[in-house]
Short mmCIF file of C-alpha atoms and ligand atoms in Angstrom, two decimals:
data_model
loop_
_atom_site.label_atom_id
_atom_site.label_comp_id
_atom_site.label_asym_id
_atom_site.label_seq_id
_atom_site.Cartn_x
_atom_site.Cartn_y
_atom_site.Cartn_z
CA MET A 1 14.73 -57.43 30.04
CA LYS A 2 11.68 -58.65 31.85
CA ILE A 3 9.73 -61.73 30.93
CA ARG A 4 6.38 -62.47 32.53
CA VAL A 5 4.94 -65.97 32.17
CA LEU A 6 1.24 -65.33 31.65
CA GLY A 7 0.30 -68.97 31.15
CA SER A 8 2.46 -72.03 31.73
CA ALA A 9 0.16 -74.88 30.64
CA ALA A 10 -0.33 -76.62 27.32
CA GLY A 11 -3.70 -76.74 25.56
CA GLY A 12 -6.50 -77.41 28.04
CA GLY A 13 -4.73 -75.72 30.95
CA PHE A 14 -4.42 -77.27 34.39
CA PRO A 15 -6.56 -78.76 35.71
CA GLN A 16 -8.27 -79.56 32.43
CA TRP A 17 -12.06 -79.19 32.64
CA ASN A 18 -12.93 -82.77 31.72
CA CYS A 19 -9.84 -84.58 32.97
CA ASN A 20 -9.57 -86.91 35.92
CA CYS A 21 -5.98 -87.99 35.42
CA PRO A 22 -3.95 -88.33 38.66
CA ASN A 23 -2.76 -84.69 38.43
CA CYS A 24 -6.16 -83.12 37.73
CA LYS A 25 -7.92 -85.30 40.30
CA ALA A 26 -5.36 -84.63 43.03
CA TYR A 27 -5.52 -80.87 42.36
CA ARG A 28 -9.30 -80.84 42.81
CA GLU A 29 -8.99 -82.92 45.97
CA GLY A 30 -6.31 -80.59 47.27
CA SER A 31 -4.03 -83.57 47.85
CA SER A 32 -1.05 -82.52 45.74
CA GLN A 33 1.47 -79.74 45.66
CA ALA A 34 0.42 -78.32 42.28
CA LYS A 35 -0.38 -74.88 40.92
CA ARG A 36 -3.30 -73.98 38.70
CA ARG A 37 -2.05 -73.07 35.22
CA THR A 38 -3.55 -71.17 32.30
CA GLN A 39 -2.62 -71.71 28.67
CA SER A 40 0.75 -70.93 27.14
CA SER A 41 1.75 -67.28 26.81
CA ILE A 42 4.45 -64.83 27.86
CA ALA A 43 5.04 -61.09 27.69
CA ALA A 44 8.44 -59.47 27.15
CA SER A 45 9.64 -55.94 27.85
CA SER A 46 12.85 -54.00 28.18
CA ASP A 47 11.53 -50.93 30.02
CA GLY A 48 8.90 -52.76 32.08
CA GLN A 49 6.24 -50.53 30.54
CA ASN A 50 5.74 -51.55 26.92
CA TRP A 51 5.32 -55.22 26.19
CA ALA A 52 5.32 -57.71 23.34
CA LEU A 53 2.79 -60.47 23.87
CA PHE A 54 3.70 -63.97 22.75
CA ASN A 55 0.59 -65.95 21.84
CA ALA A 56 -2.97 -64.99 22.67
CA SER A 57 -4.34 -67.78 24.79
CA PRO A 58 -8.05 -68.36 25.42
CA ASP A 59 -7.24 -67.39 29.02
CA ILE A 60 -5.86 -63.99 28.08
CA LEU A 61 -8.38 -61.84 29.92
CA THR A 62 -7.67 -63.64 33.21
CA GLN A 63 -3.95 -63.46 32.51
CA LEU A 64 -4.05 -59.73 31.87
CA HIS A 65 -6.20 -59.18 34.93
CA ASP A 66 -3.63 -60.99 37.06
CA PHE A 67 -0.91 -58.91 35.44
CA SER A 68 -2.79 -55.61 35.79
CA LYS A 69 -0.64 -54.35 38.67
CA GLY A 70 2.46 -54.81 36.57
CA ILE A 71 1.17 -53.45 33.32
CA GLY A 72 -0.07 -50.06 32.29
CA THR A 73 0.33 -48.45 35.70
CA GLN A 74 3.49 -46.45 35.12
CA GLN A 75 2.54 -44.50 32.03
CA SER A 76 -0.34 -42.37 30.92
CA LEU A 77 -2.44 -44.21 28.41
CA LYS A 78 -5.19 -42.91 26.17
CA LEU A 79 -8.79 -43.65 27.11
CA ARG A 80 -8.56 -46.89 25.09
CA GLU A 81 -4.93 -48.07 24.82
CA THR A 82 -2.79 -50.97 26.01
CA PRO A 83 0.93 -51.24 26.64
CA LEU A 84 0.82 -54.58 24.78
CA ARG A 85 2.25 -53.20 21.55
CA ALA A 86 2.18 -56.31 19.36
CA ILE A 87 1.45 -60.02 19.39
CA ILE A 88 3.93 -62.63 18.20
CA LEU A 89 2.42 -66.00 17.36
CA ILE A 90 4.51 -69.14 17.83
CA ASP A 91 2.05 -71.29 15.84
CA SER A 92 -1.64 -71.41 14.89
CA GLN A 93 -2.74 -73.81 17.66
CA ILE A 94 -5.99 -73.08 19.48
CA ASP A 95 -4.17 -72.53 22.79
CA HIS A 96 -1.97 -69.83 21.23
CA THR A 97 -4.41 -67.95 19.03
CA THR A 98 -8.06 -67.94 20.09
CA GLY A 99 -7.42 -65.20 22.65
CA LEU A 100 -7.08 -62.85 19.67
CA LEU A 101 -10.88 -62.73 19.61
CA MET A 102 -10.82 -61.40 23.18
CA LEU A 103 -8.71 -58.47 21.98
CA ARG A 104 -11.29 -57.38 19.37
CA GLU A 105 -12.06 -54.13 21.22
CA SER A 106 -8.67 -52.74 20.24
CA THR A 107 -9.10 -49.26 18.74
CA THR A 108 -6.10 -49.84 16.48
CA PRO A 109 -5.58 -52.90 14.26
CA LEU A 110 -3.93 -55.70 16.24
CA ARG A 111 -0.32 -55.85 15.16
CA VAL A 112 0.34 -59.58 14.75
CA TYR A 113 3.69 -61.10 13.78
CA CYS A 114 3.43 -64.60 12.32
CA THR A 115 4.67 -66.72 9.44
CA GLU A 116 2.82 -67.19 6.18
CA ALA A 117 1.92 -70.73 7.24
CA VAL A 118 0.26 -69.45 10.41
CA HIS A 119 -1.40 -66.61 8.49
CA GLU A 120 -2.86 -69.14 6.09
CA ASP A 121 -4.30 -71.26 8.91
CA LEU A 122 -5.77 -68.17 10.55
CA THR A 123 -7.48 -67.08 7.35
CA THR A 124 -8.74 -70.52 6.25
CA GLY A 125 -9.20 -73.47 8.66
CA ASN A 126 -9.39 -71.25 11.75
CA PRO A 127 -10.29 -67.89 10.21
CA LEU A 128 -9.72 -65.66 13.24
CA PHE A 129 -8.19 -62.90 11.13
CA ASN A 130 -11.27 -62.87 8.88
CA VAL A 131 -13.57 -62.57 11.89
CA LEU A 132 -11.44 -59.78 13.34
CA SER A 133 -11.72 -57.82 10.10
CA SER A 134 -15.18 -56.81 11.34
CA TYR A 135 -13.75 -55.66 14.69
CA SER A 136 -10.28 -54.28 15.40
CA LYS A 137 -8.75 -55.67 12.21
CA VAL A 138 -5.34 -57.29 12.05
CA ASP A 139 -2.17 -55.56 10.94
CA TRP A 140 -0.21 -58.63 9.82
CA GLN A 141 3.56 -58.37 10.06
CA PRO A 142 4.93 -61.35 8.10
CA ILE A 143 7.76 -63.42 9.53
CA ARG A 144 9.75 -64.53 6.48
CA PHE A 145 13.00 -66.38 7.02
CA ASP A 146 16.07 -65.13 5.19
CA ASP A 147 18.60 -67.35 3.43
CA SER A 148 20.30 -68.11 6.71
CA GLY A 149 17.01 -69.37 8.13
CA LYS A 150 16.06 -66.58 10.49
CA PHE A 151 14.01 -63.40 10.67
CA ILE A 152 15.20 -60.45 12.76
CA PHE A 153 12.76 -57.75 13.79
CA GLU A 154 11.98 -55.01 16.27
CA VAL A 155 8.52 -54.12 17.48
CA GLU A 156 7.45 -50.50 17.31
CA GLY A 157 6.77 -49.24 20.81
CA VAL A 158 8.78 -51.99 22.50
CA SER A 159 12.11 -50.27 22.44
CA GLY A 160 15.25 -52.03 23.57
CA LEU A 161 14.35 -55.53 22.43
CA ARG A 162 15.39 -57.34 19.29
CA PHE A 163 13.62 -60.52 18.21
CA THR A 164 14.93 -63.29 15.99
CA ALA A 165 12.50 -65.97 14.82
CA TYR A 166 13.69 -69.43 13.78
CA PRO A 167 11.64 -72.25 12.24
CA LEU A 168 11.24 -75.28 14.47
CA LYS A 169 9.85 -78.73 13.85
CA SER A 170 6.76 -79.29 15.94
CA LYS A 171 3.20 -79.93 14.69
CA ALA A 172 0.57 -77.78 13.04
CA PRO A 173 -2.88 -78.02 14.67
CA PRO A 174 -5.22 -80.95 13.95
CA TYR A 175 -7.48 -78.71 11.83
CA SER A 176 -4.61 -77.66 9.56
CA PRO A 177 -3.79 -79.41 6.28
CA ARG A 178 -0.19 -78.73 7.31
CA ARG A 179 -0.38 -81.23 10.16
CA LYS A 180 0.27 -84.06 7.70
CA ASN A 181 2.09 -82.01 5.08
CA PRO A 182 4.35 -79.50 6.76
CA SER A 183 6.07 -77.03 4.47
CA GLY A 184 7.94 -75.00 7.08
CA GLY A 185 6.98 -72.10 9.30
CA GLU A 186 4.23 -73.97 11.15
CA THR A 187 6.07 -73.35 14.43
CA ILE A 188 8.78 -70.91 15.43
CA GLY A 189 11.11 -70.32 18.36
CA VAL A 190 12.07 -66.73 19.17
CA LEU A 191 15.34 -65.40 20.56
CA ILE A 192 14.57 -62.27 22.58
CA GLU A 193 17.56 -60.02 23.05
CA ASP A 194 17.98 -56.95 25.20
CA ILE A 195 19.88 -54.58 22.92
CA ARG A 196 21.46 -52.63 25.78
CA THR A 197 22.63 -55.51 27.95
CA GLY A 198 23.02 -58.17 25.25
CA LYS A 199 21.12 -60.67 27.42
CA LYS A 200 19.20 -63.31 25.51
CA LEU A 201 16.23 -65.57 26.19
CA PHE A 202 15.12 -68.30 23.80
CA TYR A 203 11.40 -69.07 23.88
CA SER A 204 10.00 -72.21 22.27
CA PRO A 205 6.86 -73.72 23.81
CA GLY A 206 6.57 -76.15 20.89
CA LEU A 207 9.67 -78.10 19.97
CA GLY A 208 9.52 -81.67 18.74
CA GLU A 209 13.05 -82.27 17.61
CA ILE A 210 16.55 -81.03 18.29
CA GLU A 211 17.38 -79.87 14.76
CA SER A 212 20.92 -78.87 13.90
CA HIS A 213 20.38 -75.15 14.60
CA VAL A 214 18.85 -75.69 18.03
CA PRO A 215 21.79 -76.60 20.34
CA ALA A 216 23.68 -73.35 19.63
CA LEU A 217 20.50 -71.33 20.16
CA PHE A 218 20.08 -72.92 23.56
CA SER A 219 23.68 -72.82 24.69
CA ASN A 220 24.33 -69.19 23.61
CA SER A 221 21.30 -67.93 25.51
CA ASP A 222 21.27 -66.68 29.08
CA CYS A 223 17.94 -68.37 29.63
CA VAL A 224 15.86 -70.91 27.75
CA LEU A 225 12.10 -71.14 28.27
CA VAL A 226 11.28 -74.27 26.33
CA ASP A 227 8.83 -77.07 25.62
CA GLY A 228 7.93 -78.90 28.82
CA THR A 229 4.71 -80.49 27.55
CA PHE A 230 5.31 -84.17 28.33
CA TRP A 231 7.50 -86.08 30.73
CA SER A 232 7.54 -89.27 28.67
CA GLU A 233 7.00 -90.31 25.09
CA ASN A 234 3.99 -92.49 25.93
CA GLU A 235 2.50 -90.49 28.79
CA MET A 236 -0.94 -90.16 27.19
CA ARG A 237 -1.08 -93.83 26.23
CA ASP A 238 0.13 -95.05 29.64
CA LEU A 239 -2.65 -93.04 31.30
CA GLY A 240 -5.21 -94.53 28.89
CA ILE A 241 -6.04 -91.07 27.48
CA ALA A 242 -4.90 -91.27 23.85
CA ASP A 243 -2.54 -93.30 21.76
CA LYS A 244 -0.45 -90.28 20.80
CA PRO A 245 3.28 -90.32 21.47
CA ALA A 246 4.78 -86.98 22.56
CA ARG A 247 7.00 -86.60 19.51
CA ALA A 248 4.09 -87.34 17.15
CA LEU A 249 2.31 -84.39 18.76
CA GLY A 250 5.36 -82.20 18.12
CA HIS A 251 6.73 -82.13 21.67
CA LEU A 252 10.06 -83.56 22.79
CA PRO A 253 9.55 -85.37 26.12
CA GLN A 254 11.77 -84.63 29.11
CA SER A 255 12.82 -88.16 30.05
CA GLY A 256 14.59 -90.85 28.08
CA PRO A 257 17.40 -90.89 25.54
CA GLY A 258 17.58 -87.68 23.55
CA GLY A 259 14.94 -86.12 25.81
CA MET A 260 14.95 -82.53 27.04
CA ILE A 261 16.77 -83.33 30.30
CA GLU A 262 19.63 -84.92 28.39
CA VAL A 263 19.75 -82.03 25.91
CA LEU A 264 19.74 -79.32 28.58
CA SER A 265 22.14 -81.11 30.91
CA SER A 266 24.97 -80.72 28.43
CA MET A 267 24.63 -76.91 28.49
CA LYS A 268 26.44 -74.77 31.02
CA LYS A 269 25.38 -71.19 30.36
CA PRO A 270 21.60 -70.89 30.22
CA ARG A 271 19.15 -70.80 33.05
CA LYS A 272 16.81 -73.65 32.08
CA ILE A 273 13.05 -73.36 32.47
CA LEU A 274 10.24 -75.54 31.09
CA THR A 275 6.88 -74.18 30.00
CA HIS A 276 3.73 -75.31 28.10
CA ILE A 277 3.25 -78.12 30.64
CA ASN A 278 0.50 -80.62 29.83
CA ASN A 279 -1.92 -81.46 32.62
CA THR A 280 -0.86 -85.12 32.47
CA ASN A 281 2.82 -84.34 33.12
CA PRO A 282 3.91 -85.63 36.56
CA ILE A 283 6.23 -82.60 37.04
CA ILE A 284 3.09 -80.56 37.77
CA ASN A 285 3.14 -82.13 41.23
CA GLU A 286 6.08 -80.47 42.96
CA ASP A 287 6.44 -83.42 45.33
CA SER A 288 6.76 -85.93 42.48
CA PRO A 289 10.06 -87.77 41.88
CA GLU A 290 9.98 -86.38 38.33
CA HIS A 291 9.82 -82.76 39.54
CA GLN A 292 12.63 -83.48 41.98
CA GLU A 293 14.70 -85.06 39.20
CA LEU A 294 14.37 -81.85 37.17
CA LEU A 295 15.49 -79.73 40.09
CA ARG A 296 18.54 -81.96 40.58
CA ALA A 297 19.33 -81.44 36.88
CA GLY A 298 19.12 -77.66 37.40
CA ILE A 299 15.89 -77.33 35.42
CA GLU A 300 13.02 -75.15 36.67
CA VAL A 301 9.32 -75.46 35.93
CA SER A 302 7.64 -72.17 35.02
CA PHE A 303 4.36 -71.14 36.64
CA ASP A 304 1.73 -68.50 35.94
CA GLY A 305 2.99 -65.15 37.12
CA MET A 306 6.66 -66.17 37.06
CA GLU A 307 8.93 -63.23 36.37
CA ILE A 308 12.32 -63.64 34.76
CA GLU A 309 14.70 -60.72 34.80
CA LEU A 310 17.82 -60.78 32.65
C1 MLT B 401 -0.19 -78.47 21.43
O1 MLT B 401 0.73 -77.68 21.48
O2 MLT B 401 -0.04 -79.63 20.98
C2 MLT B 401 -1.50 -77.95 21.95
O3 MLT B 401 -1.38 -77.59 23.29
C3 MLT B 401 -2.72 -78.63 21.53
C4 MLT B 401 -3.97 -77.86 21.82
O4 MLT B 401 -3.99 -76.65 22.02
O5 MLT B 401 -5.02 -78.51 21.85
MN1 MN B 402 0.01 -75.87 22.55
ZN1 ZN B 403 -5.45 -84.17 33.58
#
């Protein structure tokens, strides 16, 4: 299978438009070894021609433009057609959903896989689906967990891949009534499996807690592409930006006891890659001691345009 990282940043991207934190400032001054990053999204394919899009970020048009040499060039498409065959939403956050509006020209209803919780947010507090009903329309494919807590599906047109969605504890968006009263399904992680080769990648850009089902998902995968939002629990507070600890925002930090480095270090099999990096995270600067510490732990940092082949 092929995975293309379309956007590797958390909400706001990097540099963030109004931010003068050390990372954003140094990027603008050209004084750090850091890459520009758009907001969190990937595409997955088995044949390299037909793709499933994960999340629709506000940066999607730029992302697709940058990807245009790799997408839609090897097959004959109708006058108005895309090889992005469906969209799988990880949550209903702004950084993962507002790009849907940029896809309104679709001549067929946008096939969107998401949970009922996400569907509710996108038809009430952030009614993107309602707006789209006057454009392309949305063909909602519900993700409903079975008794064993997962949902297995295939996407029409994306042959060769099997997807399994799992509920994860993270945080619903600030606009959602579910932020304070979660009822499940606000956030998912998805295991992407190549049916022919059996290779597996687990994708979870939002993961606040290592729940009991998570370690096996990580350690049985060939690659994990997981939450790399914050380096430390109090990163935003220490920078004087906001008094919001990482875990309270639904993101497990990398450093410290129980952090992502510790969790991943115990696992032998998977290739380990972080994504959904916040602009405040020191790992954005490749010369930083934090970035170097990750590399020593065998953990990579994804970047826009990264290609993973399994
Ligand atoms: C999050 O995952 O917490 C988001 O990146 C927040 C946002 O999009 O503003
Ligand atoms: Mn996000
Ligand atoms: Zn910043």
